[in-house]
Short mmCIF file of C-alpha atoms in Angstrom, two decimals:
data_model
loop_
_atom_site.label_atom_id
_atom_site.label_comp_id
_atom_site.label_asym_id
_atom_site.label_seq_id
_atom_site.Cartn_x
_atom_site.Cartn_y
_atom_site.Cartn_z
CA MET A 1 60.02 25.25 18.00
CA PHE A 2 57.46 28.02 17.14
CA GLU A 3 56.65 31.24 18.95
CA ILE A 4 52.98 32.12 19.52
CA PHE A 5 51.59 35.56 18.68
CA ALA A 6 48.17 37.15 18.42
CA ILE A 7 46.77 40.57 17.59
CA TYR A 8 44.48 42.16 20.16
CA ASP A 9 41.66 44.37 19.00
CA SER A 10 40.83 46.88 21.74
CA ALA A 11 37.67 48.17 19.99
CA GLY A 12 36.35 44.65 19.79
CA ASN A 13 37.91 43.51 23.11
CA TYR A 14 39.24 40.20 21.72
CA PHE A 15 42.29 38.46 20.41
CA HIS A 16 42.49 37.31 16.84
CA PRO A 17 43.36 33.57 16.42
CA PRO A 18 47.12 32.97 17.26
CA ALA A 19 49.81 32.62 14.70
CA PHE A 20 52.73 30.23 15.09
CA VAL A 21 55.90 31.91 13.80
CA MET A 22 59.55 30.79 13.81
CA ASN A 23 60.74 33.68 15.93
CA LYS A 24 59.91 37.21 17.33
CA GLY A 25 61.85 38.91 14.56
CA ILE A 26 59.70 37.39 11.81
CA ALA A 27 56.53 38.11 13.71
CA MET A 28 57.46 41.76 14.18
CA ARG A 29 58.46 42.13 10.51
CA GLU A 30 55.10 40.73 9.39
CA PHE A 31 53.18 42.88 11.83
CA ILE A 32 55.10 46.03 10.72
CA ASP A 33 54.57 45.22 7.04
CA CYS A 34 50.80 44.88 7.66
CA CYS A 35 50.72 48.11 9.66
CA ASN A 36 52.25 49.99 6.73
CA ASN A 37 49.96 48.40 4.08
CA LYS A 38 47.27 50.99 3.39
CA GLU A 39 44.83 48.24 2.44
CA HIS A 40 45.32 46.22 5.69
CA PHE A 41 42.90 46.52 8.60
CA LEU A 42 45.84 47.30 10.96
CA ASN A 43 46.63 50.48 8.97
CA LYS A 44 42.93 51.64 8.95
CA HIS A 45 42.66 51.82 12.75
CA PRO A 46 46.19 51.44 14.09
CA GLY A 47 45.30 52.66 17.58
CA ASP A 48 42.97 49.68 18.06
CA TYR A 49 45.49 46.91 17.48
CA ALA A 50 48.48 45.52 19.35
CA LEU A 51 50.70 42.47 18.82
CA PHE A 52 51.11 40.11 21.77
CA HIS A 53 53.49 37.24 22.45
CA PHE A 54 52.07 34.24 24.27
CA GLY A 55 54.99 31.79 24.49
CA SER A 56 56.13 28.85 22.38
CA PHE A 57 55.11 25.52 20.97
CA ASP A 58 57.53 22.69 20.61
CA ASP A 59 56.69 20.93 17.28
CA LYS A 60 58.89 17.90 18.31
CA ASN A 61 57.01 16.95 21.46
CA GLY A 62 53.69 18.87 20.99
CA LEU A 63 54.07 20.83 24.23
CA PHE A 64 53.27 24.49 24.84
CA ASP A 65 55.42 26.70 27.04
CA LEU A 66 53.15 29.68 27.74
CA LEU A 67 54.27 32.93 29.35
CA PRO A 68 52.60 33.78 32.73
CA SER A 69 50.56 36.38 30.85
CA PRO A 70 50.65 37.72 27.25
CA VAL A 71 53.36 40.34 26.61
CA SER A 72 52.55 43.31 24.39
CA LEU A 73 55.10 44.02 21.70
CA GLY A 74 53.45 47.31 20.74
CA LYS A 75 50.50 49.02 19.11
CA ALA A 76 50.14 49.20 15.31
CA GLN A 77 50.33 52.96 15.44
CA GLU A 78 53.89 52.80 16.83
CA PHE A 79 55.09 50.95 13.73
CA ILE A 80 53.57 53.01 10.93
CA LYS A 81 56.31 54.67 8.95
CA ARG A 82 55.52 58.35 8.43
CA VAL A 83 56.36 59.78 5.02
CA VAL A 84 57.62 63.35 5.34
CA GLU A 85 57.07 65.55 2.38
CA PRO A 86 59.92 67.99 1.62
CA ASP A 87 59.39 71.58 2.37
CA PRO A 88 58.75 73.25 -1.07
CA ALA A 89 60.73 76.29 0.08
CA LEU A 90 63.77 74.17 0.57
CA VAL A 91 63.57 72.31 -2.75
CA ARG A 92 65.78 73.80 -5.50
CA ASP A 93 64.88 73.42 -9.19
CA ASP A 94 68.29 74.57 -10.39
CA VAL A 95 70.30 71.52 -9.26
CA ASN A 96 71.95 69.69 -12.15
#
């Protein structure tokens, strides 16, 4: 059994081709990793992209079990990890 996911591009108004992934956790991890990769298109325009779940595909009988409508799992911008630089006034140089 595989879950079906696709990335929606709101600027282009289309879905990228779907991906078949073992489960939602793996799909989310891969999406988050791409969102945080400075070289990936998801990181360059994170407000334009969202991950959607479409349902599942049974690899034993070849049947699809689609959701009534695609379900958004969040926009790329929601998953970008912000690096917070320390305040120089709070950093001490005299710590051993």
